[in-house]
Coordinates of C-alpha atoms and ligand atoms in Angstrom, one line a residue:
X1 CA 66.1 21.1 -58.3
X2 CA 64.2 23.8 -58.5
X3 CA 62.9 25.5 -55.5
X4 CA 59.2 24.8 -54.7
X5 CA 57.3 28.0 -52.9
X6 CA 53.6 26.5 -51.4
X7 CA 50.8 29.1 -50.5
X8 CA 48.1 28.1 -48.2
X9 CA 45.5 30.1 -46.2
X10 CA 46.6 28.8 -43.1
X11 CA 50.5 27.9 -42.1
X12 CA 51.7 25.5 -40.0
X13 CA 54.2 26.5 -37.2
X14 CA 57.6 25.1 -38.0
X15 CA 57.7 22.8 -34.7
X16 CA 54.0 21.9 -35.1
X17 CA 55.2 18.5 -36.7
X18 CA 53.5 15.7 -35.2
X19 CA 50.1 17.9 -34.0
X20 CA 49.1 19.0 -38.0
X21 CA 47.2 16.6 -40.5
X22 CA 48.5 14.5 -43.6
X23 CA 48.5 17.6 -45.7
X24 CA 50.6 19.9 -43.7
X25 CA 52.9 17.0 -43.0
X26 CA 53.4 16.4 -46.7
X27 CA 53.7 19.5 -48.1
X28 CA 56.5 20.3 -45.3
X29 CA 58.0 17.1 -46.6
X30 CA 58.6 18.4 -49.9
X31 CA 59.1 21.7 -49.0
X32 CA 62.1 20.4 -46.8
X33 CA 63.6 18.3 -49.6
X34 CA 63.7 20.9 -52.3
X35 CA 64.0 23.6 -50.2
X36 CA 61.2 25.9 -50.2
X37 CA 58.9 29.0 -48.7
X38 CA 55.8 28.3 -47.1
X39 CA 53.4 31.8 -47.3
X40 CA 49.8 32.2 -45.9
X41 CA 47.7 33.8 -43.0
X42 CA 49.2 33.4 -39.2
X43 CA 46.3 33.6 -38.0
X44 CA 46.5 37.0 -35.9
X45 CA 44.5 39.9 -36.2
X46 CA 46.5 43.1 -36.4
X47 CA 45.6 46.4 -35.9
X48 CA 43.3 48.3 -39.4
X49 CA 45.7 52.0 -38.2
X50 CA 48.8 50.0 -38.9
X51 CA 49.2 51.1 -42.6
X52 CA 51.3 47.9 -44.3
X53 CA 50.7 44.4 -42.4
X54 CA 52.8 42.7 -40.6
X55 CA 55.0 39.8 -42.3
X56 CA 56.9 36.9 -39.7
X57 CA 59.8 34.9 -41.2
X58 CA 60.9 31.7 -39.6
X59 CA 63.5 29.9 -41.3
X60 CA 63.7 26.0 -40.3
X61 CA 65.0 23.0 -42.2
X62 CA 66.1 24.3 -45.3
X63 CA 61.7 25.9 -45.0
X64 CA 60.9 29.3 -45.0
X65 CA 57.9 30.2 -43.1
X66 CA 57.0 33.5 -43.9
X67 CA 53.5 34.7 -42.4
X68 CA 51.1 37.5 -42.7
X69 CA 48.9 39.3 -40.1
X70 CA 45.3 40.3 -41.8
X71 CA 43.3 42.8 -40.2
X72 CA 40.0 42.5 -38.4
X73 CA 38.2 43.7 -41.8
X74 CA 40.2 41.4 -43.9
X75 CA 39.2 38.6 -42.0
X76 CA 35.6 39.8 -42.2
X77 CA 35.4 40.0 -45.6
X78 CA 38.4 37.6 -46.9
X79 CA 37.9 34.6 -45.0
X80 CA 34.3 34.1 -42.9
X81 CA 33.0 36.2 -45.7
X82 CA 33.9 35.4 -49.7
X83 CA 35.6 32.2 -48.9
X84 CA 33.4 30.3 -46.3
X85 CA 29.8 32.2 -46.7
X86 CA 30.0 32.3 -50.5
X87 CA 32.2 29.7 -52.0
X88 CA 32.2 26.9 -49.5
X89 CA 28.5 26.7 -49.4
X90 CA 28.0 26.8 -53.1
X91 CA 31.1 24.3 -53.9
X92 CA 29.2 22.3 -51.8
X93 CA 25.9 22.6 -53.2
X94 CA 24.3 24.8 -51.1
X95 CA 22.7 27.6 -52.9
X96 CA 20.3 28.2 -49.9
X97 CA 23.3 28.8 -47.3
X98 CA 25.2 31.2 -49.6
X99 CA 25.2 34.8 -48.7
X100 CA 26.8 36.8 -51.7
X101 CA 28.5 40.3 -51.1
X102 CA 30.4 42.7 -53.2
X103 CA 31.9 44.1 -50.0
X104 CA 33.3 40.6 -49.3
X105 CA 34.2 39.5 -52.9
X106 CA 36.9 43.7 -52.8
X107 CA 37.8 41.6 -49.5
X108 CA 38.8 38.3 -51.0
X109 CA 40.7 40.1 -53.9
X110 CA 42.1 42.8 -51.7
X111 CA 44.0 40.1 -49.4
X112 CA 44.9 37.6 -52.7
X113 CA 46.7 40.9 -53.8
X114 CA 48.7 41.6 -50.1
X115 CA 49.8 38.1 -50.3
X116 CA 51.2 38.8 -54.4
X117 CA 52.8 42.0 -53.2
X118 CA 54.2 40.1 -50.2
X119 CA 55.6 36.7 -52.1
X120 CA 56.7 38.5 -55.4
X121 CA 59.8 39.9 -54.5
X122 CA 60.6 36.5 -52.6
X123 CA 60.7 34.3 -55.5
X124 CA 63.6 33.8 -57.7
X125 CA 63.0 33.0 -61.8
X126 CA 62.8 28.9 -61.4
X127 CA 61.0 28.3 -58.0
X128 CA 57.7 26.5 -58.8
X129 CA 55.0 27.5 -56.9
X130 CA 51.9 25.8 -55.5
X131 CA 48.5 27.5 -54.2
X132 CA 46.2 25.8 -51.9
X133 CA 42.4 26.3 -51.8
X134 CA 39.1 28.5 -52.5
X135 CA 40.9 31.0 -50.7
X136 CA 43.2 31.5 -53.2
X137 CA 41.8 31.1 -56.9
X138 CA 42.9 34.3 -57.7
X139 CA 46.5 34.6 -56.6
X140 CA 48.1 33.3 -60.1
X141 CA 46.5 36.4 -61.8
X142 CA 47.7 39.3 -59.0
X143 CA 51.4 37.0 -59.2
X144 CA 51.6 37.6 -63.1
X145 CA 49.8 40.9 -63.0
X146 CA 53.3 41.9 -61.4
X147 CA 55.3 40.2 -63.8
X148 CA 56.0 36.8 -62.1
X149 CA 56.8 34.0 -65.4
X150 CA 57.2 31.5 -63.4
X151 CA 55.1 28.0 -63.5
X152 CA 52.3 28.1 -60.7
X153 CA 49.4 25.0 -59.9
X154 CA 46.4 25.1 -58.0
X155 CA 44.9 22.5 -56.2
X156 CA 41.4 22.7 -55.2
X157 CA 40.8 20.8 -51.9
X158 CA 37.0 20.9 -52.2
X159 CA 34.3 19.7 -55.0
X160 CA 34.2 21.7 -58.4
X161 CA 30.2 22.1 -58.4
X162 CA 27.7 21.8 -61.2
X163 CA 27.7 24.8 -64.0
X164 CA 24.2 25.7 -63.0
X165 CA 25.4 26.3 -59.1
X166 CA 28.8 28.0 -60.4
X167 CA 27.3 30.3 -62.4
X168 CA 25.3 31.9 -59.4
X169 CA 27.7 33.2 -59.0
X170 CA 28.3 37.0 -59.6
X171 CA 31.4 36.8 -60.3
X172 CA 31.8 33.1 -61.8
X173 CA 33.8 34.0 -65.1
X174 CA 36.3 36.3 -63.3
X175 CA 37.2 33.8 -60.9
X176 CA 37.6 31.0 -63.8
X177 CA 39.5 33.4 -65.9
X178 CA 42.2 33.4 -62.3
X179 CA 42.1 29.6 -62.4
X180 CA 43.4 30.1 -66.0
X181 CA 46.3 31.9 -65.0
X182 CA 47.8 29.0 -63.7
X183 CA 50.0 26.2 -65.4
X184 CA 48.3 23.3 -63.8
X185 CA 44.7 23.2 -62.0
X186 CA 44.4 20.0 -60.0
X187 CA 41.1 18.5 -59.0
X188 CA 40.2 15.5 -56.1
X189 CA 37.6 13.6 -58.8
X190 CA 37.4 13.4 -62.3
X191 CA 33.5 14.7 -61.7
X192 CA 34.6 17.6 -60.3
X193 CA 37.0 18.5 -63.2
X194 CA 34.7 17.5 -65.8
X195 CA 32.1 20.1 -64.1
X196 CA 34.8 22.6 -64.4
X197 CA 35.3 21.0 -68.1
X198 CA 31.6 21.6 -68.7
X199 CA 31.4 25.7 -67.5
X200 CA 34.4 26.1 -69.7
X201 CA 33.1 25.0 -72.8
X202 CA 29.3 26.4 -71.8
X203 CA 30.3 29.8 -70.6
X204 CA 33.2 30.7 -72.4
X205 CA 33.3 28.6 -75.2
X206 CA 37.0 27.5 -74.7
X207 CA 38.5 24.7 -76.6
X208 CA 39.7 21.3 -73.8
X209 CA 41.7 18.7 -75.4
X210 CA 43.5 15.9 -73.6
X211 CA 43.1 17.5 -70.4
X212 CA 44.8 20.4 -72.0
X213 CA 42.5 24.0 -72.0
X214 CA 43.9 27.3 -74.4
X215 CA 42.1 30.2 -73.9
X216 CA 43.6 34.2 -73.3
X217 CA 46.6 32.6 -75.3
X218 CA 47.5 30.5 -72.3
X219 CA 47.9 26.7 -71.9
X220 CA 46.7 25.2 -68.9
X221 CA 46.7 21.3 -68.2
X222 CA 43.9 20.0 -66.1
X223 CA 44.3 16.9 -63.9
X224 CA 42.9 14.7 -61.1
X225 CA 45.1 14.2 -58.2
X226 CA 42.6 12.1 -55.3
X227 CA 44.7 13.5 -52.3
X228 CA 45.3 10.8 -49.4
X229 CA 46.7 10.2 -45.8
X230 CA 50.5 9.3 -44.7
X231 CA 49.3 5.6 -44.3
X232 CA 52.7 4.1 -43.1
X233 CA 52.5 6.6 -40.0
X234 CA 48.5 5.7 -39.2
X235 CA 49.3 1.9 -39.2
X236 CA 52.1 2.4 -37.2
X237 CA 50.0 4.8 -35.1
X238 CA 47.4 1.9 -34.6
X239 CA 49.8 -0.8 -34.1
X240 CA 51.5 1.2 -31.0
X241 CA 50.2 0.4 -27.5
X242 CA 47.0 1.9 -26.6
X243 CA 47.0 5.4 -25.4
X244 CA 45.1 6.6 -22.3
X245 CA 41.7 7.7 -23.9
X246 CA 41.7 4.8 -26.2
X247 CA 41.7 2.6 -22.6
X248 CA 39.3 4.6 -21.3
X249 CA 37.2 4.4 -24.6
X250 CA 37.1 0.4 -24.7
X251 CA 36.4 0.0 -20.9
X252 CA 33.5 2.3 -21.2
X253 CA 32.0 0.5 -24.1
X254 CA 31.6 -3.0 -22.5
X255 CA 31.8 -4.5 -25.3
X256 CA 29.2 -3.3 -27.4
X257 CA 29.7 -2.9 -30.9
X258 CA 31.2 1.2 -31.8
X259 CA 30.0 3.4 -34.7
X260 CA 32.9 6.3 -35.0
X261 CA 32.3 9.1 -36.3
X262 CA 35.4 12.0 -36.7
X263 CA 34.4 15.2 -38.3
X264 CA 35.4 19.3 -38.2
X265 CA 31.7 20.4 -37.0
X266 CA 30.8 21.3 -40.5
X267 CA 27.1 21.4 -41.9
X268 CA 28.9 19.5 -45.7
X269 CA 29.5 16.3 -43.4
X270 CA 26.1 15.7 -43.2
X271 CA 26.3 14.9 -39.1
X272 CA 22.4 15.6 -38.2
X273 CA 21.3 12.9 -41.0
X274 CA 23.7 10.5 -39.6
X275 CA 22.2 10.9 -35.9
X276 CA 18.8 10.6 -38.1
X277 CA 20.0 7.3 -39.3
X278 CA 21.2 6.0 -35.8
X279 CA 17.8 6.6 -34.2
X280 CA 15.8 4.8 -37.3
X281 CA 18.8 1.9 -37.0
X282 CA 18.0 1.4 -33.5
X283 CA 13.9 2.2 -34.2
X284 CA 13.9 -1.1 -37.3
X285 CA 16.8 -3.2 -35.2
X286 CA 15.6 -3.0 -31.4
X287 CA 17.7 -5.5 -30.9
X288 CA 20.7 -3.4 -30.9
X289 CA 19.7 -1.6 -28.0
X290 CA 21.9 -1.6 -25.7
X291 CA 24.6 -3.3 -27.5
X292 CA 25.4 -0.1 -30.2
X293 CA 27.5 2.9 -29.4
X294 CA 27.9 5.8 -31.9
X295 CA 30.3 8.2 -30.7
X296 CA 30.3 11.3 -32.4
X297 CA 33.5 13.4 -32.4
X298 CA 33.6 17.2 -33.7
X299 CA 35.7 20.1 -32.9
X300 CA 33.6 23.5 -33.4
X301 CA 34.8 25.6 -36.4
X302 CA 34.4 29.1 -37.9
X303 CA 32.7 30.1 -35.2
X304 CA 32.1 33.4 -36.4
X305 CA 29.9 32.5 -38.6
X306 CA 26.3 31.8 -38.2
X307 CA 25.6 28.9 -40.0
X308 CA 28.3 27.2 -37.4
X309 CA 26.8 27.7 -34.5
X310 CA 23.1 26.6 -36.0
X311 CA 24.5 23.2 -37.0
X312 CA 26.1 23.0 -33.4
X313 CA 23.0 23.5 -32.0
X314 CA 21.0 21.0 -34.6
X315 CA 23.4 18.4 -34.1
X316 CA 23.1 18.5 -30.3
X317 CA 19.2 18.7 -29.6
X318 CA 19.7 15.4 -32.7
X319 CA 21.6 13.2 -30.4
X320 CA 19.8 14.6 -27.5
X321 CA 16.4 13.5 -29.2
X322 CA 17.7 10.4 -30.2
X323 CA 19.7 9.4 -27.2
X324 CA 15.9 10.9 -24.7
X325 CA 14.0 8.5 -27.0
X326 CA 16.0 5.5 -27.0
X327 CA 18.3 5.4 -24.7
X328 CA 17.9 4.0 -20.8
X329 CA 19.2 4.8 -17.6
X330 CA 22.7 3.0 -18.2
X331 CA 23.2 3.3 -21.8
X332 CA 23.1 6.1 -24.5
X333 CA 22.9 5.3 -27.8
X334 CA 24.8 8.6 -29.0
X335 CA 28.5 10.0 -27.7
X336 CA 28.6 13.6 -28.7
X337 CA 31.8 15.5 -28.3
X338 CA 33.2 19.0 -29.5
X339 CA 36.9 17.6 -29.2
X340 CA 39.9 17.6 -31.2
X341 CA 42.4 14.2 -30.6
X342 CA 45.7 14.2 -30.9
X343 CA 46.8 12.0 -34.3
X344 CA 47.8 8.4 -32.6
X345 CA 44.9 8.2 -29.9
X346 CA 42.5 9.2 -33.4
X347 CA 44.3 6.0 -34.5
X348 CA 43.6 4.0 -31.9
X349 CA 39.8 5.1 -31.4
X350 CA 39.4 4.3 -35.2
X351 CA 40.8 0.5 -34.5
X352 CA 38.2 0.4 -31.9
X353 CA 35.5 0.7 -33.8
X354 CA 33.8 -2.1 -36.0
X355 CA 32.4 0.4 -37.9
X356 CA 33.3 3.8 -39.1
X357 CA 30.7 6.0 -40.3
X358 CA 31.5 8.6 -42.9
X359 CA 28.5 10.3 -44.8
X360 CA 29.4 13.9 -45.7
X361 CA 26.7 15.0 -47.7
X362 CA 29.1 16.4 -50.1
X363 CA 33.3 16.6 -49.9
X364 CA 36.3 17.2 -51.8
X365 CA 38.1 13.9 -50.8
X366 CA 37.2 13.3 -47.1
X367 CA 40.7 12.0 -45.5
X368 CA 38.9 10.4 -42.3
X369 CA 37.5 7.2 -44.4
X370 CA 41.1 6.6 -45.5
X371 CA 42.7 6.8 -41.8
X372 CA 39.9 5.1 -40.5
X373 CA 41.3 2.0 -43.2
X374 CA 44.6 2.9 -42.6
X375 CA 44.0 2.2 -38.6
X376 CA 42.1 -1.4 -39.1
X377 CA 43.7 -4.3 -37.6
X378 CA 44.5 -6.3 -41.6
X379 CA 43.4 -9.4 -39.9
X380 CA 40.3 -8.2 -38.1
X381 CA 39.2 -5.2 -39.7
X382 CA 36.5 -3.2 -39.3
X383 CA 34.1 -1.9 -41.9
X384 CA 33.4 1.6 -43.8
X385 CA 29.8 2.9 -44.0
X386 CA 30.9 6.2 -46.7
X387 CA 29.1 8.3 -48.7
X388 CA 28.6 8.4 -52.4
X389 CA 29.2 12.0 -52.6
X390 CA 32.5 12.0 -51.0
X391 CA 35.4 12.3 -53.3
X392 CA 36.9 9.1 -51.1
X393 CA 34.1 7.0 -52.5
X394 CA 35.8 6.5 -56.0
X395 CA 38.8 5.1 -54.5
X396 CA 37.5 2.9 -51.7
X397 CA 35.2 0.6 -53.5
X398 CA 34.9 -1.7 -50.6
X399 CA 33.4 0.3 -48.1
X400 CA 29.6 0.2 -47.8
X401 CA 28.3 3.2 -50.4
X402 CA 25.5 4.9 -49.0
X403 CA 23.4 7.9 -50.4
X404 CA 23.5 10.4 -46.9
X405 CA 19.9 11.6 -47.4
X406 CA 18.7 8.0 -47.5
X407 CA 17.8 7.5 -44.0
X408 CA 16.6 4.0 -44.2
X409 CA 19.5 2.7 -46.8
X410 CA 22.4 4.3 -44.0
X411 CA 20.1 2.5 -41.1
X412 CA 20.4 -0.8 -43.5
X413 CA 24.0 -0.6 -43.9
X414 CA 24.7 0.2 -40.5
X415 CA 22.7 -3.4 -39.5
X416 CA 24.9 -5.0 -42.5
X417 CA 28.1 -3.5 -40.8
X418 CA 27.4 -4.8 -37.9
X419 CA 26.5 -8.3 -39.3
X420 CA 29.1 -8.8 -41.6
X421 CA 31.4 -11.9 -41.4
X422 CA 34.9 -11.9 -41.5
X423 CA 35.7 -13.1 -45.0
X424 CA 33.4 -10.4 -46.6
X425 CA 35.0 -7.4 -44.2
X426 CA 38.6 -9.1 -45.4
X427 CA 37.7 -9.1 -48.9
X428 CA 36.1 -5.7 -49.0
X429 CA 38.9 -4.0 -47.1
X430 CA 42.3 -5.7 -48.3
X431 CA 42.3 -4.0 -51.5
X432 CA 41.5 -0.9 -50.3
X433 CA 44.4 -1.4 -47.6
X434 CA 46.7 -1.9 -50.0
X435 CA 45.4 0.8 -52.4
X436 CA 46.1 3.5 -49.5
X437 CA 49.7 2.0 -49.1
X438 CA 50.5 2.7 -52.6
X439 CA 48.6 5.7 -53.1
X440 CA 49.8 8.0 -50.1
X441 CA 49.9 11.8 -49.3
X442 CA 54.0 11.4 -50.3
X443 CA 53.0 10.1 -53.7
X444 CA 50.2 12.7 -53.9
X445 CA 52.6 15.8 -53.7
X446 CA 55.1 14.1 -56.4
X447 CA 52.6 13.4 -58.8
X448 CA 51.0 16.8 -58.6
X449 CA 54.6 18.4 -58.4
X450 CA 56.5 16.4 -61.6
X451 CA 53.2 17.2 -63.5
X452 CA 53.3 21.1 -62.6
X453 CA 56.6 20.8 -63.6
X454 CA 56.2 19.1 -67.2
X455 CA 56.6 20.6 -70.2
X456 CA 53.0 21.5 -71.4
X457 CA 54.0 20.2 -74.9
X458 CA 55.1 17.0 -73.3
X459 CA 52.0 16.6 -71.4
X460 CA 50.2 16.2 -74.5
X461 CA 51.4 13.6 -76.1
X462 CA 51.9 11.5 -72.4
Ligands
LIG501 P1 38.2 18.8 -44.2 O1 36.8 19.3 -44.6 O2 38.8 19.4 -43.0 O3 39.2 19.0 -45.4 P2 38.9 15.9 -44.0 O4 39.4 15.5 -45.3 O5 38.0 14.8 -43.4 O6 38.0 17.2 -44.1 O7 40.1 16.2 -43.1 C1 39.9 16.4 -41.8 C2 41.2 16.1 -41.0 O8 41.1 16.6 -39.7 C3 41.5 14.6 -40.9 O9 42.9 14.4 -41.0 C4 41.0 14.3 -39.5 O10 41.7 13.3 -38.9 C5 41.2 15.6 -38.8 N1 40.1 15.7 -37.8 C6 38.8 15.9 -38.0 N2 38.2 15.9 -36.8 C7 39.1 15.7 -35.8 C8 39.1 15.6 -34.4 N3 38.0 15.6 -33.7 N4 40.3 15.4 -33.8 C9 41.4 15.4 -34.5 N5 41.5 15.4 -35.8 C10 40.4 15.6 -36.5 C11 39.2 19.6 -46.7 C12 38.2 19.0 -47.6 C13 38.2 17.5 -47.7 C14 39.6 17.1 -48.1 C15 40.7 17.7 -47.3 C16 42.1 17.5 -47.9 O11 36.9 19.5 -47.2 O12 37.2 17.0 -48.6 O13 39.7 15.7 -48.0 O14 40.5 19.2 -47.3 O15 42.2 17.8 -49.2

């Protein structure tokens, strides 16, 4: 079997096992069974003087885990800078927030090229290799610009967006042209590949049959690959006695009904509409006060950039506004907190809850409306209020679809979550159940891997 090498920006330490998220977990999985090298970003800053940067190499279960300092300037212009001011935003259809810089963009190349120089003379002729993210679009292109033949796929984590926003752009046909360079280019949603379908043939009039694209004399096979959750360990998360905070959790709430919401503090998920949308639930339904609790749960992240700390801000003086104006002396309507949960108590608050509330105003897949299934008691379960514009929304067809910037429709679904009877929350959320049983994170990395690994001859006539 050949040996598979996965590139990420972040990697997981090798003991980190039960801390990391469903994608960490299976991609370790099925790096351990075939033997593999994990490469990406540790995470520390090291000094600009120091003239080569410095590479760690941790060898456990059969895994190599080799990782790779970036300098203060790198991270600057790399990561908070080409990666999460410019592409993030505009992946996620938000011209306005996208701040464009050439500095950045030498940045973003610069480090895609250390992280070529560092893997290429690590790989042997048949390892397959897989590349994570919008970090990383380009580092096909620097790994065959040093002669590397072997057969490399991309996944892209987060929406493809609409020609007109990808050709903002600067350099839009440069980074396709590095997408190119791969074997295999894997979307969440058939949307977002057919918008990547679309610039293709717009921009750079290249030919796309069957899923198949030739241009520069290359072959590249396009597919959808909707990534999901290690569903066997969240119901068996849920099932487990309660832990201490999800005690804690149901004693507090007295038995009023819980809205949970679980998201990185991210302006995409769409968390100050929500709050909107509690505040005109409570202001048409009154007689919820009082027997409603949203809780709100969401870790700061990239702090270092502005646009972070504004929505921190926004989203508390939100819930503040929402809790001064409806609330009373013993009950707030909102629970805001900046925390991050360990994996089984996250199960256990999402069992709690009779409703889970998931309206990102755009994402990739969103893998928090699929635990918060997962973590439903089958015979009592609670119901899904998701947004249309999350790549989840395709899949789980039985949550309640709601358009995010529709304050009044999320205000009416939350009053039809909280009515609903049991036979219509069974029927809506047994299929999906069982969808997310088949359909896995372990099923996710084999399909993407035995297509990657396909002939591209073969994969045309499949
Ligand atoms: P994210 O934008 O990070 O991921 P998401 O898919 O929801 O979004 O994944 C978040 C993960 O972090 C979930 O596993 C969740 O449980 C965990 N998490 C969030 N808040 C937490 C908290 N307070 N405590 C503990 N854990 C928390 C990107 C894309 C998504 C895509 C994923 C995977 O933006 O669209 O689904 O990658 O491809």
């Amino acid at each position: 079997m050949a040996r598979l090498i996965a590139v990420s920006n972040r990697v997981p330490k090798p003991g980190e096992r039960y801390t990391s998220g469903g994608l960490s977990v299976a991609l370790r999985n099925a790096l351990e069974r075939r033997g593999g090298l994990w490469l990406g970003w540790s995470g520390q800053i090291q000094d600009e003087t120091v003239s080569e940067p410095r590479v760690t190499t941790q060898r456990a279960h059969n895994v190599d885990y080799v990782t790779v300092d970036l300098t203060k300037r790198d991270e600057e212009e790399y990561y908070n800078g080409f990666a999460n001011r410019a592409l993030w935003p505009l992946f996620h259809h938000r011209p306005g927030l996208t701040e464009f810089a050439r500095r950045d963009m030498a940045g973003y190349y610069r480090v895609n090229q250390t992280f070529a120089r560092i893997l290429a003379p690590l790989v042997q002729p048949d390892d397959v290799i897989w590349v994570h993210d919008y970090h990383l679009i380009p580092l096909a292109s620097e790994l065959r610009s040093l002669g590397l033949k072997n057969r490399m796929g991309f996944f892209l984590h987060i929406p493809w967006p609409a020609q007109e926003l990808f050709s903002i752009l600067p350099n839009h046909a440069r980074l396709a042209i590095n997408l190119i360079n791969y074997d295999l280019v894997g979307f969440q949603t058939k949307p977002h590949m057919d918008n990547f379908i679309t610039y293709l043939k717009d921009e750079m009039d290249t030919k796309v049959e069957g899923g198949e694209l030739e241009a520069f004399g290359r072959r590249t096979q396009l597919g959808v690959f909707p990534i999901s959750i290690d569903t066997q360990e969240f119901i068996q998360f849920a099932r487990a006695p309660r832990s201490a905070i999800a005690r804690r959790l149901e004693h507090s709430l007295e038995g009023k009904i819980l809205a949970l919401s679980v998201d990185r503090l991210d302006y995409s998920k769409g968390i100050p509409q929500r709050i909107e949308a509690i505040g005109r639930f409570l202001e048409l339904y009154p007689e919820y006060k009082s027997r409603f609790t949203a809780l709100q749960v969401a870790p700061t992240t990239r702090e270092a950039i502005p646009e972070y700390a504004e929505i921190n801000r926004e989203v508390a003086e939100a819930a503040g506004r929402i809790n001064g104006r409806f609330g009373d002396i013993d009950w707030a309507p909102i629970r805001y907190v900046n925390k991050s949960i360990g994996r089984s108590a996250l199960a256990h608050l999402y069992r709690a809850a009779k409703i889970g509330v998931v309206t990102p105003l755009r994402d990739g897949m969103n893998l928090v409306a699929k635990e918060y299934i997962a973590a439903q008691d089958p015979e009592n379960p609670g119901v899904l209020v998701l947004s249309r514009f999350a790549g989840a929304a395709k899949e789980l067809r039985g949550a309640l679809l709601v358009n995010p910037y529709d304050i009044d429709g999320v205000a009416h679904a939350l009053r039809s979550a909280c009515e609903m009877p049991l036979d219509e929350r069974l029927s809506r959320f047994l299929p999906m159940y069982a969808h997310l049983k088949k359909f896995n994170v372990h099923r996710w990395t084999d399909d993407f891997l035995s297509a990657l690994m396909r002939e591209p001859q073969l994969a045309l006539t499949a």
